[in-house]
Structure formats: structure tokens, C-alpha cells
PDB file of C-alpha atoms and ligand atoms in Angstrom:
ATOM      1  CA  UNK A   1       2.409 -12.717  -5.787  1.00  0.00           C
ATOM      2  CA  UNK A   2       0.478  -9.914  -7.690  1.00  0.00           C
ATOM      3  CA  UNK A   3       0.532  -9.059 -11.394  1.00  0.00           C
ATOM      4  CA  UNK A   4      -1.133  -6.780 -13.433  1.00  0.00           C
ATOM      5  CA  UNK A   5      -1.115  -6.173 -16.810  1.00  0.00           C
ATOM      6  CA  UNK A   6      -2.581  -3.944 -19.385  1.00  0.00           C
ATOM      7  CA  UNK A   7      -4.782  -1.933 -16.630  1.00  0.00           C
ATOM      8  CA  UNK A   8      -7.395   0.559 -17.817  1.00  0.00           C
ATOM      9  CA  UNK A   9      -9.767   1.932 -15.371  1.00  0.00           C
ATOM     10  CA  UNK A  10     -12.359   4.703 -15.936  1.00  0.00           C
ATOM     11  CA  UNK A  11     -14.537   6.921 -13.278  1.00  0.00           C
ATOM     12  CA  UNK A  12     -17.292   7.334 -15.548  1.00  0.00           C
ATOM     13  CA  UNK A  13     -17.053   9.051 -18.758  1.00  0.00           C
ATOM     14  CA  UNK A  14     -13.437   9.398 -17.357  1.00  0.00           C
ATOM     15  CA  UNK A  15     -10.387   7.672 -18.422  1.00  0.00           C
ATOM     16  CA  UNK A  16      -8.032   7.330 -15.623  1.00  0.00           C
ATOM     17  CA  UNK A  17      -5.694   4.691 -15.968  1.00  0.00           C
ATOM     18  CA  UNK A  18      -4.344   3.441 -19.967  1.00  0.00           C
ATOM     19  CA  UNK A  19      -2.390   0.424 -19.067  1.00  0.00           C
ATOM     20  CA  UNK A  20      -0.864   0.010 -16.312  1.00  0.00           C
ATOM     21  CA  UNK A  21       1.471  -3.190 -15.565  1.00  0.00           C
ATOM     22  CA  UNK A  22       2.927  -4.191 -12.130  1.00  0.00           C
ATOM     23  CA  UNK A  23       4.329  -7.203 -10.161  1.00  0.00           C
ATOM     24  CA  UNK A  24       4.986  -7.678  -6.336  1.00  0.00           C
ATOM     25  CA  UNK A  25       7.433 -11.382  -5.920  1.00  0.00           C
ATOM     26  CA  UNK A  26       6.583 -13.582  -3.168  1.00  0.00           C
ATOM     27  CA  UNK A  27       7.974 -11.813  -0.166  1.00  0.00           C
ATOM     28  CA  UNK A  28       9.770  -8.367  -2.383  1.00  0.00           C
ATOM     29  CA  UNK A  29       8.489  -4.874  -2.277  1.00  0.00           C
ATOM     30  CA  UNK A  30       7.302  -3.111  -5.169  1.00  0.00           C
ATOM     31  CA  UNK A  31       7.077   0.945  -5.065  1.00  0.00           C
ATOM     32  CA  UNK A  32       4.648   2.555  -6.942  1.00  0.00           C
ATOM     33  CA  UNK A  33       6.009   6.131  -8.199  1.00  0.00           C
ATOM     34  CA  UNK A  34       4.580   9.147 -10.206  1.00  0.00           C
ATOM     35  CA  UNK A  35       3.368  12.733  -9.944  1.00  0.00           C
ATOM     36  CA  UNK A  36       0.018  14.130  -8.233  1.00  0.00           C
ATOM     37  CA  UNK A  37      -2.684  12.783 -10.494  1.00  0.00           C
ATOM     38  CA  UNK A  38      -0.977   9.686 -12.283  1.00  0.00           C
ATOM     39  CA  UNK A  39      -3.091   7.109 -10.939  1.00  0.00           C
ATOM     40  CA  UNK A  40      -1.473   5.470  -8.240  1.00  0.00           C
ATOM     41  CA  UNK A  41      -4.516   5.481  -5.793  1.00  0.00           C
ATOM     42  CA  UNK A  42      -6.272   4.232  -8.788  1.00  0.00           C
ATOM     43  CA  UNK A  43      -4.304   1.263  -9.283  1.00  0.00           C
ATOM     44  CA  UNK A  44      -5.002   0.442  -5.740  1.00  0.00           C
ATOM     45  CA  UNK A  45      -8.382   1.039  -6.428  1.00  0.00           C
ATOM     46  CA  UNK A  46      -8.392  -1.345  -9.933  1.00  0.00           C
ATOM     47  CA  UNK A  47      -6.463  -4.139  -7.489  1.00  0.00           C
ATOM     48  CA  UNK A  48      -9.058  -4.145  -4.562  1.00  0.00           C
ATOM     49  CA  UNK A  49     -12.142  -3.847  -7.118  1.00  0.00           C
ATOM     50  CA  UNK A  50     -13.395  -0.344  -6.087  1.00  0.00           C
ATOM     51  CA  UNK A  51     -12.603   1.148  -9.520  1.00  0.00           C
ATOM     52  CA  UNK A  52     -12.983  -2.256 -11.423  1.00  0.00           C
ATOM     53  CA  UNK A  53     -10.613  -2.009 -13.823  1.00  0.00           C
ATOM     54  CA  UNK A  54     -12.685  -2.368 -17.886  1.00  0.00           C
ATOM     55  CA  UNK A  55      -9.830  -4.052 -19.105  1.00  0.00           C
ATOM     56  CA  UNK A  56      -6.747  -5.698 -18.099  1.00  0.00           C
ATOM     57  CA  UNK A  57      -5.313  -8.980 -16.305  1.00  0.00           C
ATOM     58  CA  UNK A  58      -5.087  -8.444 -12.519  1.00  0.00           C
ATOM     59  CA  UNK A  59      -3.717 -11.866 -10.809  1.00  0.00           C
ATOM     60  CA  UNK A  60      -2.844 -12.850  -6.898  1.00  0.00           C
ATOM     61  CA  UNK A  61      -0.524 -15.934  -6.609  1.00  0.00           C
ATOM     62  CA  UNK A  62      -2.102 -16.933 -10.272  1.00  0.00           C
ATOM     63  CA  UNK A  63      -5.712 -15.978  -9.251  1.00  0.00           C
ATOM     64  CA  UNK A  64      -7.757 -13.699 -11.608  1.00  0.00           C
ATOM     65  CA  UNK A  65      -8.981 -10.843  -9.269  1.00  0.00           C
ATOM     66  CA  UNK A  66     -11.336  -9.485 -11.776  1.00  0.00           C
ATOM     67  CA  UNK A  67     -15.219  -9.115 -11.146  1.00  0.00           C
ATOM     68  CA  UNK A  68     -14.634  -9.912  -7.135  1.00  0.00           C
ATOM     69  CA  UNK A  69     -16.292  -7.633  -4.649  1.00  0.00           C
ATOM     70  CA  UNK A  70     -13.401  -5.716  -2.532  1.00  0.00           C
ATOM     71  CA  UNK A  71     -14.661  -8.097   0.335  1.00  0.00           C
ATOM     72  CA  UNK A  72     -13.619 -10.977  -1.438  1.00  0.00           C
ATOM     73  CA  UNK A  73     -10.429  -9.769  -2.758  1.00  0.00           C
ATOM     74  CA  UNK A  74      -9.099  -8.579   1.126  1.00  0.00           C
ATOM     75  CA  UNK A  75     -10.037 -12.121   1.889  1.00  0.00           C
ATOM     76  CA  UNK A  76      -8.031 -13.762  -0.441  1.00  0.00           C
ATOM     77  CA  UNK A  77      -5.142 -12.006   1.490  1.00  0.00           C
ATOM     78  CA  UNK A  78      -4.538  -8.274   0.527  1.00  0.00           C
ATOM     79  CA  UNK A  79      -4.322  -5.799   3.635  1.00  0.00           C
ATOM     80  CA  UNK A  80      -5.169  -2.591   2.399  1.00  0.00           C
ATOM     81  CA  UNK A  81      -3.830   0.680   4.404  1.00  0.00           C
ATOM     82  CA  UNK A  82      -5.964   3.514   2.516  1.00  0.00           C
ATOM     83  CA  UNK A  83      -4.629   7.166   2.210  1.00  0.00           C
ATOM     84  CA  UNK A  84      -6.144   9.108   5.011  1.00  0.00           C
ATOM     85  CA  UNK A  85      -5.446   6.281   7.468  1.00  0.00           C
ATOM     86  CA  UNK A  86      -9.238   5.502   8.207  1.00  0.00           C
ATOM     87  CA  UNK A  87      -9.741   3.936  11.572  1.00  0.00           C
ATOM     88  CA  UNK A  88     -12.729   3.271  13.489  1.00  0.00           C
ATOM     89  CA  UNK A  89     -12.872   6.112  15.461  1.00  0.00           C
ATOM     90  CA  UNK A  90     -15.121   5.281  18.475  1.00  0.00           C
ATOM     91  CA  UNK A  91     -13.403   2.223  19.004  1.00  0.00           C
ATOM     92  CA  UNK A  92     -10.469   1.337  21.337  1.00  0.00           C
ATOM     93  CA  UNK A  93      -6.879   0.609  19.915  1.00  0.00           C
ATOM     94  CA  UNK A  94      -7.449  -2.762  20.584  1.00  0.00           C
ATOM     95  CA  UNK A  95     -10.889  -3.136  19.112  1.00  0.00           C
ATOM     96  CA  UNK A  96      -9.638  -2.065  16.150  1.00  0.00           C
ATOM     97  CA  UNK A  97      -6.647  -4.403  16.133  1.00  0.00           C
ATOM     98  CA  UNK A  98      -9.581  -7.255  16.545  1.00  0.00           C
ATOM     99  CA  UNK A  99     -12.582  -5.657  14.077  1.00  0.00           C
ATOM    100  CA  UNK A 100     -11.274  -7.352  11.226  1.00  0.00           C
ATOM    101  CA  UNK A 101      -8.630  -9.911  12.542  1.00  0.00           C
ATOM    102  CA  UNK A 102      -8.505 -13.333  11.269  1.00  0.00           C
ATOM    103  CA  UNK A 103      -6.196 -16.242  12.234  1.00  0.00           C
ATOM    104  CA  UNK A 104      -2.172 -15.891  11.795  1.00  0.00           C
ATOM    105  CA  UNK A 105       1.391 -14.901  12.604  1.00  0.00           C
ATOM    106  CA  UNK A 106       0.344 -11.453  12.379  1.00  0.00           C
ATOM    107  CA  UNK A 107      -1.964 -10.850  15.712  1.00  0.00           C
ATOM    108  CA  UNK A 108      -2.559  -8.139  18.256  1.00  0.00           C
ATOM    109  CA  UNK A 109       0.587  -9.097  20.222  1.00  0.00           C
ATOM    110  CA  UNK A 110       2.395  -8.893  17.166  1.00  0.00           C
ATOM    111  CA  UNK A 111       1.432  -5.511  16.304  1.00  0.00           C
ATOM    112  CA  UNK A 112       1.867  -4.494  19.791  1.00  0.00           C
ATOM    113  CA  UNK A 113       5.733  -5.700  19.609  1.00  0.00           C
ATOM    114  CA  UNK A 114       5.472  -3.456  16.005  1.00  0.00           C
ATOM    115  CA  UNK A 115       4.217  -0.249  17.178  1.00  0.00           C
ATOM    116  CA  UNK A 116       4.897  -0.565  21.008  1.00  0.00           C
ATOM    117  CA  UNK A 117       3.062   3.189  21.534  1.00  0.00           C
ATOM    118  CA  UNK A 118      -0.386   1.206  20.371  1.00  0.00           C
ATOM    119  CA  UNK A 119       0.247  -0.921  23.986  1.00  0.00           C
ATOM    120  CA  UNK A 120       0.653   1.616  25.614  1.00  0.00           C
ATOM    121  CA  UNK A 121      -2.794   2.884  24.160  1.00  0.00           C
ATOM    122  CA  UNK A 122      -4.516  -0.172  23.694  1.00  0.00           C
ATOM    123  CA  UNK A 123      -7.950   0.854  25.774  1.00  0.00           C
ATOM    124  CA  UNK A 124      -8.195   4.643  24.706  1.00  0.00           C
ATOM    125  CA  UNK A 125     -10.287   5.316  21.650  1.00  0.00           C
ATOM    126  CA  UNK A 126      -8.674   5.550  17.979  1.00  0.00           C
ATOM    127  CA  UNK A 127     -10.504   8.790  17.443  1.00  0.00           C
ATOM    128  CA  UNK A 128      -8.036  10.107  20.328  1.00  0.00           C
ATOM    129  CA  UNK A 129      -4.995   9.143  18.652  1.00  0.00           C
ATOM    130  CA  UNK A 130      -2.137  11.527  17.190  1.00  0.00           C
ATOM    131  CA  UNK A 131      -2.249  11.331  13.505  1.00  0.00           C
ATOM    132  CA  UNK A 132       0.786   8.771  13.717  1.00  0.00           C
ATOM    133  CA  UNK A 133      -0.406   6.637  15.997  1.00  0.00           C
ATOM    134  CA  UNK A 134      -3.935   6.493  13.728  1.00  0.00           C
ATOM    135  CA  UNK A 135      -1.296   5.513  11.085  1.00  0.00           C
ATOM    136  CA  UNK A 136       0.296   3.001  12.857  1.00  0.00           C
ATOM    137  CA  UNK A 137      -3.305   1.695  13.865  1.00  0.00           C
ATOM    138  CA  UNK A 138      -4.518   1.376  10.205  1.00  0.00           C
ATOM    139  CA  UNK A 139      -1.153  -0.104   9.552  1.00  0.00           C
ATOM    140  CA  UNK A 140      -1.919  -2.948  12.637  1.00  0.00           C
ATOM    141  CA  UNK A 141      -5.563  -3.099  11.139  1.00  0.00           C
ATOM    142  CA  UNK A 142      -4.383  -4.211   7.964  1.00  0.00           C
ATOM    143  CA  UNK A 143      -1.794  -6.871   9.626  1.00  0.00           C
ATOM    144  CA  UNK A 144      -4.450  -8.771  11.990  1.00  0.00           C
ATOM    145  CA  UNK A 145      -6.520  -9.498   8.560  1.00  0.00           C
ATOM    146  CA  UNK A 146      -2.693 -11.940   7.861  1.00  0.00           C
ATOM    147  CA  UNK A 147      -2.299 -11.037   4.175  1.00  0.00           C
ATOM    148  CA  UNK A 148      -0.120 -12.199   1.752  1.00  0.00           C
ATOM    149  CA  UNK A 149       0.235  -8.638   0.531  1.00  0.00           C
ATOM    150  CA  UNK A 150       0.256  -5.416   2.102  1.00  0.00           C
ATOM    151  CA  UNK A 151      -0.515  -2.433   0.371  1.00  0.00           C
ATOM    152  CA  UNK A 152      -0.246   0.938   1.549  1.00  0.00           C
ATOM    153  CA  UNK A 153      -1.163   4.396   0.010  1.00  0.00           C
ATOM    154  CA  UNK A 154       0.835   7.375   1.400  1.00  0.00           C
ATOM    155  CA  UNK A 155       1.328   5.586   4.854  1.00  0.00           C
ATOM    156  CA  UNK A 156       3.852   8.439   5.777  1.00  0.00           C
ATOM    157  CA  UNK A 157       2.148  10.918   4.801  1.00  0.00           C
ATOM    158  CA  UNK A 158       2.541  14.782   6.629  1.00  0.00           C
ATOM    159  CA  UNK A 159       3.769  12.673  10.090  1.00  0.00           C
ATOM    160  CA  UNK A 160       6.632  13.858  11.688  1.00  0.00           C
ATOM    161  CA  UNK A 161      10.257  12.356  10.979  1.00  0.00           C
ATOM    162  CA  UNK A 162      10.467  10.120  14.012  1.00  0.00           C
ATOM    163  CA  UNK A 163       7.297   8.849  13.534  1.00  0.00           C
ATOM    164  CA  UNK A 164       8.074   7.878   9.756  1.00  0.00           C
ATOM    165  CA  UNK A 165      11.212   6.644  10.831  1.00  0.00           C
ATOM    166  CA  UNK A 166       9.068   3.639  13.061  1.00  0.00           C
ATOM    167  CA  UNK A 167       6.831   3.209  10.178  1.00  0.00           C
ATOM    168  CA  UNK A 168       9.815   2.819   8.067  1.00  0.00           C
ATOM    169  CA  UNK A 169      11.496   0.017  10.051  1.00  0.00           C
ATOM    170  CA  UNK A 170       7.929  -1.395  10.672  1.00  0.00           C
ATOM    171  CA  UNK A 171       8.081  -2.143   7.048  1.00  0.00           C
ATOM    172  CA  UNK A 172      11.098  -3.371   6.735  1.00  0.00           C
ATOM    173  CA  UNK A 173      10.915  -5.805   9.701  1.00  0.00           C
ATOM    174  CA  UNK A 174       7.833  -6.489   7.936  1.00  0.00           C
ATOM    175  CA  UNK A 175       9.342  -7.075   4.490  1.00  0.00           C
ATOM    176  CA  UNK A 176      12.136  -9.610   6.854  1.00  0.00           C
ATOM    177  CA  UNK A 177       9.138 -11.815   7.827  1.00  0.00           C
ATOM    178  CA  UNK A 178       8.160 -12.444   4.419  1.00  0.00           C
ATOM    179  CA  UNK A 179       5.225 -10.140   3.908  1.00  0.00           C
ATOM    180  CA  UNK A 180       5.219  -9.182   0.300  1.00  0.00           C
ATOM    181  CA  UNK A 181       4.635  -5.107   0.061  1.00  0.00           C
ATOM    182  CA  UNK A 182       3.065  -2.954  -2.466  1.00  0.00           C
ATOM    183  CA  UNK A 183       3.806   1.050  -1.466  1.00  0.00           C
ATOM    184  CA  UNK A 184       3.121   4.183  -2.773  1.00  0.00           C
ATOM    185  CA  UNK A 185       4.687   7.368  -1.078  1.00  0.00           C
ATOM    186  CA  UNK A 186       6.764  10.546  -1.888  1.00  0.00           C
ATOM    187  CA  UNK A 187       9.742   9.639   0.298  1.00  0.00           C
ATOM    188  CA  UNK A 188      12.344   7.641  -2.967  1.00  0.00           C
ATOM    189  CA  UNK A 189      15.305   8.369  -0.045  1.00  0.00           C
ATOM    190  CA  UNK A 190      12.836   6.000   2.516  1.00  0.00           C
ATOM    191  CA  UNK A 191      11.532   3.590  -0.621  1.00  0.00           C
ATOM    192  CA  UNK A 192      14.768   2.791  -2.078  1.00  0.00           C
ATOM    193  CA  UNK A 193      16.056   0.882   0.453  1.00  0.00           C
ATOM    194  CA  UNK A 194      12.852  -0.804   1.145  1.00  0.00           C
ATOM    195  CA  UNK A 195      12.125  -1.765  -2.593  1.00  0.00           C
ATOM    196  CA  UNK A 196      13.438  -4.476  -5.081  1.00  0.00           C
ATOM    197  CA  UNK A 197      11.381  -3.342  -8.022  1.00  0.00           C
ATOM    198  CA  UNK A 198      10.072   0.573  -8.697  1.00  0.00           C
ATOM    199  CA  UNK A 199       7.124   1.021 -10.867  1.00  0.00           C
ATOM    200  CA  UNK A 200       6.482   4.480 -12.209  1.00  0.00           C
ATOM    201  CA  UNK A 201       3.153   5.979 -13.360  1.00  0.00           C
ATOM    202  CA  UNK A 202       2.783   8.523 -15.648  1.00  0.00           C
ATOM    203  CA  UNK A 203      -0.868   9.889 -16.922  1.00  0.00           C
ATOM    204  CA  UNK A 204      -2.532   6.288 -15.985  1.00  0.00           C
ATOM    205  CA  UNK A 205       0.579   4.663 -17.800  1.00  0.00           C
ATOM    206  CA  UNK A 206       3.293   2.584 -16.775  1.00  0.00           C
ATOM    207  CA  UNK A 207       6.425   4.296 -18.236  1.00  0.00           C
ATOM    208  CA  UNK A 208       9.366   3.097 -16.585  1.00  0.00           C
ATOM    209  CA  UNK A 209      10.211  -0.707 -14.524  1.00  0.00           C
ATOM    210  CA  UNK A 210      13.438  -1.294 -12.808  1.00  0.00           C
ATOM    211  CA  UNK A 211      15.608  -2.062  -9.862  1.00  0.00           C
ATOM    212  CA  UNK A 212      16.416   0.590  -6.894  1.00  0.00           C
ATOM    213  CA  UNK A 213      20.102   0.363  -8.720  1.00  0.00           C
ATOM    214  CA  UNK A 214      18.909   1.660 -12.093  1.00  0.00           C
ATOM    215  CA  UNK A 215      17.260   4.192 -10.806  1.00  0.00           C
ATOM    216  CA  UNK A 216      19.084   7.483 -11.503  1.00  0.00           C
ATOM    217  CA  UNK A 217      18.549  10.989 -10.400  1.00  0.00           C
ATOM    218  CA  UNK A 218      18.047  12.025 -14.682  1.00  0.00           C
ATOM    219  CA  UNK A 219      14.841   9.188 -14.540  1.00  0.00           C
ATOM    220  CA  UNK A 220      13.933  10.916 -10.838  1.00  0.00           C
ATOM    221  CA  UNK A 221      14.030  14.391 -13.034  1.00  0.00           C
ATOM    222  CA  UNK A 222      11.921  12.919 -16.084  1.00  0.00           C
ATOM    223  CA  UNK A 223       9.532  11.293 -13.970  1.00  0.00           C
ATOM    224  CA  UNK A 224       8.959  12.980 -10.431  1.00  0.00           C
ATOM    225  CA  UNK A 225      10.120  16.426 -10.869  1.00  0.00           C
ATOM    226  CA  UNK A 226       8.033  19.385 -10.970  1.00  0.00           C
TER     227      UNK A 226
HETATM  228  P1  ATP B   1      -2.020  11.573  -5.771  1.00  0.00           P
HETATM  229  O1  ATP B   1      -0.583  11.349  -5.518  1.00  0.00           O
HETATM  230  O2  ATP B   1      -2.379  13.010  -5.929  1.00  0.00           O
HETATM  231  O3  ATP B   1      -2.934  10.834  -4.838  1.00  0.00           O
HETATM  232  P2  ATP B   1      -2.446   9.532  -7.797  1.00  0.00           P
HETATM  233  O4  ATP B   1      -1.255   9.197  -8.631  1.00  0.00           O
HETATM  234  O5  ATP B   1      -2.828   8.609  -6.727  1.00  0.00           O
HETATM  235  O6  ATP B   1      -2.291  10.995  -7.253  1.00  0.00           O
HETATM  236  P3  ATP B   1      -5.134   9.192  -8.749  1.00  0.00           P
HETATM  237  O7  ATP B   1      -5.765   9.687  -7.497  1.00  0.00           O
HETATM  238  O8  ATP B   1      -5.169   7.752  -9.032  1.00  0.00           O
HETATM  239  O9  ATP B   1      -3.633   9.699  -8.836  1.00  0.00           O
HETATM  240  O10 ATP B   1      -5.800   9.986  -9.967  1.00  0.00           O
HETATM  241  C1  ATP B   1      -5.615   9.621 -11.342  1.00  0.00           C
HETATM  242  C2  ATP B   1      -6.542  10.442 -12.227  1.00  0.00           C
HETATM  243  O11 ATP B   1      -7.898  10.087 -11.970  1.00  0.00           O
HETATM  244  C3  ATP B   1      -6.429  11.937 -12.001  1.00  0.00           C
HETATM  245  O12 ATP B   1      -6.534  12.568 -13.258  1.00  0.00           O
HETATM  246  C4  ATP B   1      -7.635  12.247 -11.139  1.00  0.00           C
HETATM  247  O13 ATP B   1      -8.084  13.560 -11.377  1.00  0.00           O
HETATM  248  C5  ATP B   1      -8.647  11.238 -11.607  1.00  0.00           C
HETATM  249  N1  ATP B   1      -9.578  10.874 -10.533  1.00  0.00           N
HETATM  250  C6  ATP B   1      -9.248  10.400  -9.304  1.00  0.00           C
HETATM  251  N2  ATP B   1     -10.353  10.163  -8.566  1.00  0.00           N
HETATM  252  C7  ATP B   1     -11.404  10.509  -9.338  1.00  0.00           C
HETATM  253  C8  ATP B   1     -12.832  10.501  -9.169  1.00  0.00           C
HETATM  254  N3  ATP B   1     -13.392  10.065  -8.022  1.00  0.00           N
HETATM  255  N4  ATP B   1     -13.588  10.947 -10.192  1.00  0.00           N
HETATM  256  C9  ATP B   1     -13.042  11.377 -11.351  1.00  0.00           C
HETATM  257  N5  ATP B   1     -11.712  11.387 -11.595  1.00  0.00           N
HETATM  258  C10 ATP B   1     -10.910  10.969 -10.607  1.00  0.00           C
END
């Protein structure tokens, strides 16, 4: 579904990503691991065109990404839920659900079966929202555009445990109907289960590729411990 090879991105004069490789299969989940500062949000940003990556091979279902606008590459079917879950704030639940929505399985009933609390709010303002429910909102957002890919950047986040918990089967359900899923977060004890292929970043690099059953607390150490 997604591939990228040989990434290198830059914010001006600097360097931020050195190669970075990645695939998401048709319908798998790939997580996206590494410290503070590795470049995860910057491989999102290389995929969706807002770093453009100055060299590298980025491909959806065989189609070279590079040099498309961000508008073009959401179109071609990548849901994007940013860090920071940005909603519209001044607009209902369900306005939001509808600002961006385009034809498919994945419409505002949908969602509302997903996240039943955003029925239960669907006229009230997203700037009103607990932080989950905004979460859960960006998370809907990204589903009424029906991607092929979903990719989400710290979805979980500082929300409380029962609240991660829903996003958490949200993505798994998700995962069941054949989405294909691209996550970064902190939480390896929620990802593992979730994942068939882990990713890890280290200084804009990709150091490390395997299967949740290769992974092993030594690699956790080398790679994610402080
Ligand atoms: P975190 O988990 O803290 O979000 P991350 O793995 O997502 O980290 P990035 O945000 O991609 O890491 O950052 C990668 C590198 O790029 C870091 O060295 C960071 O300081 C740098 N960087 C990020 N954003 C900018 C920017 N707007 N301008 C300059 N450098 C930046």
C-alpha cells in the first residue's frame, strides 16, 4: 500500500531525516517507533508533502507521491490524524464529520457506531469537546475522507486510560475492516498487538525492521530507552 525508500528531508539548512525506509501491506499496520526527536512526525510530513522529502522514493499502491501538493496526496486516499488532534473548533461534531467527507464505507453513521460518545454529541461544537472526544473527532474526520491508509501521529496521546482503551479497539476494528494503518505512539504494550511490521527511527534513520515477535525487550532498550 505505501513504500518509502531512501527518505531524506530537510527544514531548511536543516537535515532532518537521512534515509528513512517504510512499508504499510494492503490492509496490515505498520508502527513507527523512536525517541523524542527521530523524525517520526517528519516522515509523516515527507509522506503527505508538507516537508517534501529532497530525495527518496515515496509510493501509494505503486503511485509516486513525490512533487504532489498535500491536497492531492489526501485525495489519493491517505487520512491523516495530526498530533495535536486539530479539529474545527466552531463547528458541530457532525459538521466536522461532513467538512471533508467524500463517498464510502466509512460515513458519519459509521463513525457514530465507532465512537458512540460523538452521537451523543453530534450538535454541540468541537471546540467544547474533552480532549478525547476531540481525538476521537479528528480520528472520525480522517475516516469520512474513505482512505486507503490511515495515519495517525500520537493519537493517544496524554488521554486517560479508558479513553485510549476505545481508541485502541477503534483501531483494531478498524484494522478488521481492511483499513491499512500507519501509527506512531509511545504505548509498544497498545502497538504490539495492533501491528504486523515495527519500523524504528533513529536520528532521521531507519535502524531496525521486523515483526511484533522479534521484537525483544534488549532492541526496546537500544532503541527506546532513555
Ligand atoms: P517527537 O516524538 O518528539 O514528536 P519525532 O520523532 O516526531 O519526535 P520530529 O518531530 O520528526 O521527531 O523531529 C525530527 C528532527 O527534526 C528533530 O531534530 C527536530 O528538532 C527537527 N525539527 C522538527 N521540526 C522542525 C522545524 N519546524 N524546524 C527545524 N527543525 C525541526
Amino acid at each position: 500500500m505505501l513504500k518509502l525508500h531512501g527518505i531524506e528531508s530537510r527544514y531548511g539548512a536543516i537535515q532532518a531525516l537521512f534515509g528513512v525506509d517504510l512499508r504499510v501491506d494492503q490492509g496490515g499496520a505498520t508502527a513507527l517507533l523512536g525517541r523524542n526527536g527521530m523524525g517520526k512526525t517528519t516522515t509523516i510530513r515527507a509522506i503527505f508533502g508538507l516537508t517534501p522529502p529532497d530525495a527518496g522514493v515515496i509510493e501509494l499502491a505503486g503511485r509516486d507521491l513525490r512533487g504532489l501538493p498535500p491536497f492531492r496526496i489526501a485525495r489519493l486516499g491517505i487520512g491523516l490524524v495530526p498530533e495535536g488532534r486539530r479539529c474545527f473548533a466552531r463547528l458541530t461534531v457532525d459538521e466536522n464529520l461532513a467538512a471533508t467527507a467524500r463517498p464510502g464505507p466509512f460515513d458519519r453513521a459509521f463513525v457514530r457506531r465507532l465512537f458512540p460518545r460523538l452521537a451523543e454529541r453530534a450538535g454541540q461544537s468541537a471546540g467544547t469537546l474533552s480532549g478525547g472526544e476531540q481525538q476521537m473527532l479528528a480520528i472520525g474526520r480522517a475516516l469520512t475522507t474513505n482512505p486507503r491508509l490511515l495515519v495517525l501521529d500520537e493519537a493517544t496521546e496524554g488521554l486517560a486510560p479508558t479513553i485510549r482503551a476505545e481508541i485502541w479497539a477503534a483501531l483494531d476494528r478498524l484494522k478488521r475492516e481492511g483499513l491499512s494503518l500507519l501509527v506512531v505512539d509511545k504505548s509498544l504494550q497498545d502497538l504490539l498487538p495492533l501491528a504486523d511490521r515495527l519500523a524504528v527511527l533513529e536520528k532521521g534513520r531507519s535502524v531496525w525492521h521486523g515483526a511484533p515477535h522479534e521484537w525483544t525487550p534488549e532492541l526496546r532498550d537500544r532503541f527506546l530507552g532513555v
